[in-house]
Coordinates of C-alpha atoms in Angstrom, one line a residue:
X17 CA 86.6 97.0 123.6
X18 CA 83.8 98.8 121.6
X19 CA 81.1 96.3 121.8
X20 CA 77.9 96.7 118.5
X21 CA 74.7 98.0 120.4
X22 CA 71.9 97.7 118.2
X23 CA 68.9 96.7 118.9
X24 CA 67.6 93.0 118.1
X25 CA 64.6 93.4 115.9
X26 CA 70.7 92.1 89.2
X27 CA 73.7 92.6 90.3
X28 CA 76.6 93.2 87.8
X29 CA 79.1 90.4 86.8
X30 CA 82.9 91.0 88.8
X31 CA 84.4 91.5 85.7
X32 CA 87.8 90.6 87.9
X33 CA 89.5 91.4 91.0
X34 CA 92.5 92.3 92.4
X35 CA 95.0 89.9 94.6
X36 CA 96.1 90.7 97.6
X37 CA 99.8 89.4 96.7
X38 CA 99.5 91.6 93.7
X39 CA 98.1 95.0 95.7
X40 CA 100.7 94.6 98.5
X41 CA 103.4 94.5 95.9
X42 CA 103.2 98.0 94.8
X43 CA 104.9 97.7 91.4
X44 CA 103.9 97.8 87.8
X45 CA 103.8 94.6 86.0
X46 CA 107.3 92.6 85.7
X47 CA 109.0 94.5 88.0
X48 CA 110.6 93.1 91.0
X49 CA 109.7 94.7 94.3
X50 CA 112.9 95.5 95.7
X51 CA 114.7 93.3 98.8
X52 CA 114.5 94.5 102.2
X53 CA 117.6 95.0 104.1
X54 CA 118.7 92.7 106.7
X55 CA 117.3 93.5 110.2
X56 CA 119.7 94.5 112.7
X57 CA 120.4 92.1 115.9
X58 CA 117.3 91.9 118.3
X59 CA 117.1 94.0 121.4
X60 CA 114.3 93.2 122.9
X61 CA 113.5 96.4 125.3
X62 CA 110.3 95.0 126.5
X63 CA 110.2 90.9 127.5
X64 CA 108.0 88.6 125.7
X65 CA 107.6 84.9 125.7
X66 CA 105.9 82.6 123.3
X67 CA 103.3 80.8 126.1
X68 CA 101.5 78.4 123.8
X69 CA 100.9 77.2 119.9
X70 CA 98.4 75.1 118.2
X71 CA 97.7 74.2 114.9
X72 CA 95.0 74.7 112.3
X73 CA 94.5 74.4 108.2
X74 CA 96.0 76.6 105.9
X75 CA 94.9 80.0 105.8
X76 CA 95.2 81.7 102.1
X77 CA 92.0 83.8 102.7
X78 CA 92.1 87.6 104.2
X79 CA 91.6 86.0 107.6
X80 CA 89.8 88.3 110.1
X81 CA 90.5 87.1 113.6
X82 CA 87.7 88.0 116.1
X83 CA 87.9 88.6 119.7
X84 CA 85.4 88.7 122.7
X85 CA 86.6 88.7 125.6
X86 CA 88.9 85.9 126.3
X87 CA 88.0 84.0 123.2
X88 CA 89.3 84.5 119.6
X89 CA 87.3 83.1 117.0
X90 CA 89.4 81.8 113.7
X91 CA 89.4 79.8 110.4
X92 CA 91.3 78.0 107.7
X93 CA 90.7 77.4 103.8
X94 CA 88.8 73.9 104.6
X95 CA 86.4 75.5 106.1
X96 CA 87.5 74.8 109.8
X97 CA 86.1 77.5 112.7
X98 CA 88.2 77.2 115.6
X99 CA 87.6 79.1 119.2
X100 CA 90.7 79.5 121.3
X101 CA 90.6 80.8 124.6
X102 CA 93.2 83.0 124.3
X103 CA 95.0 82.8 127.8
X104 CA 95.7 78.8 127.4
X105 CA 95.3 78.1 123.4
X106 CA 93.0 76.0 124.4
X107 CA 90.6 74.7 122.1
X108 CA 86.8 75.6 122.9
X109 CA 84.9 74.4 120.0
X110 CA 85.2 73.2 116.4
X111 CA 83.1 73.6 113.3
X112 CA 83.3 73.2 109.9
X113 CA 81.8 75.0 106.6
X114 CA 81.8 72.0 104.8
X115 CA 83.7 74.0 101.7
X116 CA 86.8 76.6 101.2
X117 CA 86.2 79.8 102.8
X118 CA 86.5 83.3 101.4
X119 CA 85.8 85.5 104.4
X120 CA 85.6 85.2 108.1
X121 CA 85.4 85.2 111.3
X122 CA 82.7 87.0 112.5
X123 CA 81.5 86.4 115.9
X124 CA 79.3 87.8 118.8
X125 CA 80.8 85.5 121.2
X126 CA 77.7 82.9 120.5
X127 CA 77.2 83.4 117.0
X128 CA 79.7 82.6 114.9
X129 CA 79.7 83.6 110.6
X130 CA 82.0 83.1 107.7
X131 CA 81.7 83.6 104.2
X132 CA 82.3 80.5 101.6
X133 CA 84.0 80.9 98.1
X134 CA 80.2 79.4 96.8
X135 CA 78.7 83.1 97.9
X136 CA 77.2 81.3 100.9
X137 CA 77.4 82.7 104.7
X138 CA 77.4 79.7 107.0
X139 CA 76.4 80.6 111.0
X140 CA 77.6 78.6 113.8
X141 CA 76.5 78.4 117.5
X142 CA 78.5 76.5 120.1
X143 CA 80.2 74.7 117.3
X144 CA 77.1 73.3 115.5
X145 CA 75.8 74.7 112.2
X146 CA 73.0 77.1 112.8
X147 CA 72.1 78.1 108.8
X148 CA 73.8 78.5 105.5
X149 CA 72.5 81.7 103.3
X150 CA 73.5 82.4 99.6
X151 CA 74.6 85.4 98.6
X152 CA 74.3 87.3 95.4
X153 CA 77.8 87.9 94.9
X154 CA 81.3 87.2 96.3
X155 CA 82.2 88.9 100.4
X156 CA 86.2 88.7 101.5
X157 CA 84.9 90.4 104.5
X158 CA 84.2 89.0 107.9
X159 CA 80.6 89.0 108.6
X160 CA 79.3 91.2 111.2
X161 CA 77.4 89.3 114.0
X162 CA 75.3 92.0 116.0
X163 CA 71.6 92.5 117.4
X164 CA 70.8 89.1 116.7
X165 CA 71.7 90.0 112.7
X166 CA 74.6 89.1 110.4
X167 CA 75.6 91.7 108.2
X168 CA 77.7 90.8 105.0
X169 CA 79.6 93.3 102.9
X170 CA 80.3 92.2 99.1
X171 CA 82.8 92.8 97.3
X172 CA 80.9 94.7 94.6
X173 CA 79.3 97.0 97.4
X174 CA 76.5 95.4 98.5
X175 CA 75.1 94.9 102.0
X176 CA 72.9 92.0 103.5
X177 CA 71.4 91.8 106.2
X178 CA 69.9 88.3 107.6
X179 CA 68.8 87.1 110.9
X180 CA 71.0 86.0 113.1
X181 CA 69.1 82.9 114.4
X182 CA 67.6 81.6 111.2
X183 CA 69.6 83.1 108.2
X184 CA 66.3 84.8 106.7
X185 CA 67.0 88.1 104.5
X186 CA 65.9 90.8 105.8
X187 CA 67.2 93.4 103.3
X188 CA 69.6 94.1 101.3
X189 CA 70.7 97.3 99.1
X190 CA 73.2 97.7 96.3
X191 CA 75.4 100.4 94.6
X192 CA 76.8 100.1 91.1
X193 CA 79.7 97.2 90.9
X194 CA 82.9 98.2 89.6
X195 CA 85.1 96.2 86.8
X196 CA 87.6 95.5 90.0
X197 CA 87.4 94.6 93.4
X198 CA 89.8 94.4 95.9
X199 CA 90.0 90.7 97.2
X200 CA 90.6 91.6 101.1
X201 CA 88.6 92.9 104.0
X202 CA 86.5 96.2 103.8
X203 CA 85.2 98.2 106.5
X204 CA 81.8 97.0 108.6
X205 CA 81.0 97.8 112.1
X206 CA 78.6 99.3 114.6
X207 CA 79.0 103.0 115.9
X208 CA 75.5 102.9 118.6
X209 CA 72.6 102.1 116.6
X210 CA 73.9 102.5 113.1
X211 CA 76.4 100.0 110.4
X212 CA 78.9 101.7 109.2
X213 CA 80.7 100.5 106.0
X214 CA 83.0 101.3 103.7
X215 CA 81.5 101.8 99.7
X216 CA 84.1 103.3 97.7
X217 CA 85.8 105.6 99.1
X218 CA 83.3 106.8 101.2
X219 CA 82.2 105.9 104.8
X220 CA 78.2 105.0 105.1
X221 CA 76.4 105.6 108.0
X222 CA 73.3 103.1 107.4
X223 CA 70.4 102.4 109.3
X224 CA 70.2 98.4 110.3
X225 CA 66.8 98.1 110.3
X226 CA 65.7 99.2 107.2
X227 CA 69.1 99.6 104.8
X228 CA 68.4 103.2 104.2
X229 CA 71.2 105.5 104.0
X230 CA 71.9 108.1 106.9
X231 CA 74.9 109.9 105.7
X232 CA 77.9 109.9 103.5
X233 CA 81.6 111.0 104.1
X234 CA 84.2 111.0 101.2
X235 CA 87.5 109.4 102.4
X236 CA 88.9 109.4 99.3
X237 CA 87.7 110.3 95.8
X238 CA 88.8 107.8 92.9
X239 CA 91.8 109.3 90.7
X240 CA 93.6 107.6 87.6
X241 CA 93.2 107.0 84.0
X242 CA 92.2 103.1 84.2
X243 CA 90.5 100.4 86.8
X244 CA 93.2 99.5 88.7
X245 CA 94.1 103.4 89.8
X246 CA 90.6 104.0 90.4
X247 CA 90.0 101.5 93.0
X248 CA 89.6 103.6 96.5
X249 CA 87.8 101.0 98.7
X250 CA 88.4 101.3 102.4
X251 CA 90.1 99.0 103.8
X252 CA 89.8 97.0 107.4
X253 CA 90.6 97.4 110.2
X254 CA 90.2 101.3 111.4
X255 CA 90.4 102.8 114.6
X256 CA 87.6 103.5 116.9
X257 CA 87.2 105.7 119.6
X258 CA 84.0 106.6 120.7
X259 CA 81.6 107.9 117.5
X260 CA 85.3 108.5 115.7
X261 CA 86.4 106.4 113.0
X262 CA 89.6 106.3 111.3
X263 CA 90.2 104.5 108.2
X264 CA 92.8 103.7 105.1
X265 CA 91.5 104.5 101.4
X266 CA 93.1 101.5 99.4
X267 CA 96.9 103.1 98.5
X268 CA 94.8 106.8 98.0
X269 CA 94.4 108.0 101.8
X270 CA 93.9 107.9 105.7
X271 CA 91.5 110.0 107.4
X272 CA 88.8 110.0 110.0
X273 CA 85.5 110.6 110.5
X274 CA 82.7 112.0 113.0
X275 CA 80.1 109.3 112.6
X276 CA 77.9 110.9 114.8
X277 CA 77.6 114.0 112.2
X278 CA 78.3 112.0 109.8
X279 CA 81.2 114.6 108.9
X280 CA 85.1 114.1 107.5
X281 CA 87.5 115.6 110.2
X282 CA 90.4 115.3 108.0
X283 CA 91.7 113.3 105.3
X284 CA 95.9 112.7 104.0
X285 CA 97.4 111.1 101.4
X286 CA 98.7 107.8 101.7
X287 CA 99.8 105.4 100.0
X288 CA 98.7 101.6 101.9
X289 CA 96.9 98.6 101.0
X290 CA 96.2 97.1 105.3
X291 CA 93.8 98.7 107.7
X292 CA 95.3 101.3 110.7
X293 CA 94.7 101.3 114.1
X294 CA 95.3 103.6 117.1
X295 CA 94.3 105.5 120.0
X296 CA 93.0 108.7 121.2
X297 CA 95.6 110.8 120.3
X298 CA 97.9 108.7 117.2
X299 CA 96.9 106.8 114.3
X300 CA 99.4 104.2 113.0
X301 CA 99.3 102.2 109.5
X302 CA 101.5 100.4 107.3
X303 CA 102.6 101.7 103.8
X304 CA 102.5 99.5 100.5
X305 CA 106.1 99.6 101.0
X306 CA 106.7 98.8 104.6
X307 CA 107.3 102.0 105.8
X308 CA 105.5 102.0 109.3
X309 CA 103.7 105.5 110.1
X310 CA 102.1 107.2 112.5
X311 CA 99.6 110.3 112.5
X312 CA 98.0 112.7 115.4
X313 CA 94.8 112.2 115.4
X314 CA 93.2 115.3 116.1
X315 CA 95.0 116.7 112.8
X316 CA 95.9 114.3 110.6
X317 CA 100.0 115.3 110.4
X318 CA 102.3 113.1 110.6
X319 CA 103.8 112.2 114.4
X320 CA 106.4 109.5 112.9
X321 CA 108.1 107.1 110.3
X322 CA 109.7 103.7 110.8
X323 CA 111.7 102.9 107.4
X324 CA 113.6 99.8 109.2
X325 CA 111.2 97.1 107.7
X326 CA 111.2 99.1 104.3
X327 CA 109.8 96.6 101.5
X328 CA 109.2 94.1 103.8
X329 CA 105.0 93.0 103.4
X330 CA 103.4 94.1 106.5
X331 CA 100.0 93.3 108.0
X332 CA 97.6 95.9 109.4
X333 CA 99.2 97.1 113.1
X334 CA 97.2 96.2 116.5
X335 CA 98.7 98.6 119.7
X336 CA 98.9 97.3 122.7
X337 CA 100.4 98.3 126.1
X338 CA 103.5 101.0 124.8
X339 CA 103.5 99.0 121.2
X340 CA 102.5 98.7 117.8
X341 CA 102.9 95.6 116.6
X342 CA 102.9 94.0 112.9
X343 CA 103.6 90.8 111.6
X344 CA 105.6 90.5 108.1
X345 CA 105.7 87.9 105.1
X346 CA 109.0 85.8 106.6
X347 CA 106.6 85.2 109.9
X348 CA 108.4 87.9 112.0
X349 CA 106.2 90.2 114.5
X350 CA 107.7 93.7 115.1
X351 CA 106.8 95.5 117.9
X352 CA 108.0 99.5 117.6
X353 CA 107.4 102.2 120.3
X354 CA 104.4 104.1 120.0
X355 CA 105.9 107.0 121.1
X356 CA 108.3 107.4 118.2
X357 CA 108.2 104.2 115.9
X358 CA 112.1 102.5 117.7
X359 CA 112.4 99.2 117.5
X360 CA 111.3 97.3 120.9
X361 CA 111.1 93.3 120.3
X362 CA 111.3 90.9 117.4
X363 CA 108.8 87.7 117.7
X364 CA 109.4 84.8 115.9
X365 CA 106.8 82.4 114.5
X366 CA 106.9 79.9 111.5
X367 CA 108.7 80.8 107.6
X368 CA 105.0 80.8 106.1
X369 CA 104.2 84.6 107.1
X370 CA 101.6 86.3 109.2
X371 CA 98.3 85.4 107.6
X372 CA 96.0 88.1 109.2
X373 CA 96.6 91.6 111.9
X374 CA 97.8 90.3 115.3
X375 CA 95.2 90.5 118.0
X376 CA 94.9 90.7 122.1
X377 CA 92.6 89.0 124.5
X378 CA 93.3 87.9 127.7
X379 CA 96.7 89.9 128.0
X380 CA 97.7 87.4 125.2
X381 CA 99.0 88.3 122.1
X382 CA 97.7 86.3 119.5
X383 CA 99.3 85.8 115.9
X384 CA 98.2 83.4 112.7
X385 CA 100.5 82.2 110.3
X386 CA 99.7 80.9 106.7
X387 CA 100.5 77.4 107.1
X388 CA 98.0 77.3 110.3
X389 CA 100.3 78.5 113.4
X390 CA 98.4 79.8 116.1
X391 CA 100.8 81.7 118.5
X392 CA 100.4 83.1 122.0
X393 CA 102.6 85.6 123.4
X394 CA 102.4 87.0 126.5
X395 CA 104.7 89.5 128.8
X396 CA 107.2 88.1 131.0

């Protein structure tokens, strides 16, 4: 695990935004996206057995679930922070925003933050409130809890920065808002000493001190005749390794990026709505119609595609051991072979559908559903 090293130390009205029902649909207006063929009978090549559950509220929100260490850190709609440890589903704390949530979780393993639909950023520690902030426009993604600051991302491109003890602004810059924004999780996280976030379609290398700017790589530039086709936000999660970052421009591209040049390695069209994840040597993402893919890294050309789960709505993928794993709309987890994208085990959880990417800790594999499942699988 890449763990954040730095050290501790008017906007314009959102004329509307985009659903996340709506972007993973991929289809004009009125028309029906089309059924997804039946699923062939399980085979399950690798064993896996469901060790634990427990239950939460409803999560409608783009849920980000955070891991340190043993411990993931999750939420529901009410407001309700829960940390698991991941091994036993035991429960380790429980707090409460008071008020629906609109982003979250983002955690340090002490420091806890999630965003409300009221524009405020409420910090827990050890399951006791710590502050509440309020923001100057709307964030669907998780806060970023590191060197003793939380970092917030709006959703019309702004970044905050606040301290992590008392919630006092430290800075905060803006770029020009857009007439749409895409109501899911962007990219924010920390490469050494500097943020790096997704504006646009470009990745920003930003320093956390101060706000200023470092350096800019185009992922994607915006295309189309109206608002909807121009919208090229990055997406979360990406893959990380080392100072590179790979990352999915909303339905426009893939690509990575040398953050420590602050230079694109290689950018391909793609068409995908969730976040990609990976290794050192393969990329994998989901496309906006379920097609599962895979790219090399070091090029950018494809390696492999999975049409089995065609039109089905997938979550972003998490690898782990010889897997890529996603979780679908029916509350089915698919793990494929990383090696060419076969079929290796079919999890199942509850009807209401996977609410947020899948997760590991503690050799567990951890999955949300939207009616408030909390599963733990683990190898047999």
């Amino acid at each position: 695990m890449n763990t954040p090293r730095f050290p501790r130390t008017r906007m314009l009205p959102l004329v509307g935004s985009l659903l996340v029902a709506a972007v993973l649909a991929g289809c004009a207006a009125g028309s029906p996206r089309p059924k997804p063929a039946e699923l062939p009978a399980n085979v399950a090549l690798i064993g896996v057995r469901q060790a634990w559950s427990a239950k939460m509220p409803a999560v409608s929100f783009p849920l980000q679930v955070s891991v340190r260490g043993n411990q993931v850190a999750l939420a529901g709609d009410d407001g309700t922070v829960l940390t698991l440890d991941a091994a036993s589903g035991r429960e380790l704390s429980r707090a409460s925003a008071g008020e629906p949530l609109a982003a979250g979780v983002g955690s340090d393993g002490r420091v806890s933050a999630v965003v409300t639909r009221t524009n405020r950023v409420v910090a827990f520690e050890g399951g006791k409130e710590l502050w509440r902030h309020k923001l100057a426009s709307q964030s669907y993604t998780a806060p970023l809890v590191a060197g003793g600051r939380v970092f917030v991302l709006g959703a019309d491109r702004s970044l905050t920065a606040l301290d992590g003890q008392s919630g006092a602004l430290l800075w905060r810059v803006t770029r020009p808002a857009e007439p749409l924004v895409l109501r899911q999780a962007g990219v924010l996280l920390a490469v050494g000493d500097t943020l790096v976030a997704g504006l646009a379609g470009r990745m920003v290398g930003i320093d956390p001190d101060s706000g200023s700017v470092r350096w800019e790589a185009p992922v994607a530039a915006s295309r189309g005749t109206n608002d909807v086709e121009r919208l090229i936000d990055l997406v979360g999660g990406v893959n990380r390794q080392g100072t590179e970052v790979c990352a999915r421009a909303f339905q426009t591209a893939v690509g990575c990026v040398d953050t420590a040049k602050g230079s694109v390695r290689w950018t391909k069209p793609a068409n995908g709505a969730t976040g990609v994840a990976g290794d050192d040597n393969m990329l994998f993402g989901a496309e906006a119609d379920g097609k599962v893919m895979a790219w090399r890294v070091a090029s950018g050309e494809r390696a492999w595609i999975n049409e089995r789960l065609q039109w089905r709505v997938l979550t972003g993928p998490l690898v782990l051991g010889r897997s890529v794993i996603v979780g679908d709309s029916t509350g089915l987890v698919h793990m494929l072979s990383r090696e060419n994208g076969s079929p290796l085990n079919r999890l199942n959880t509850d009807s209401s559908g996977v609410a947020a990417t899948p997760v590991a800790a503690a050799d567990t594999l951890v999955v949300v559903t939207h009616s408030g499942g909390v599963y733990g699988f683990v190898p047999e």
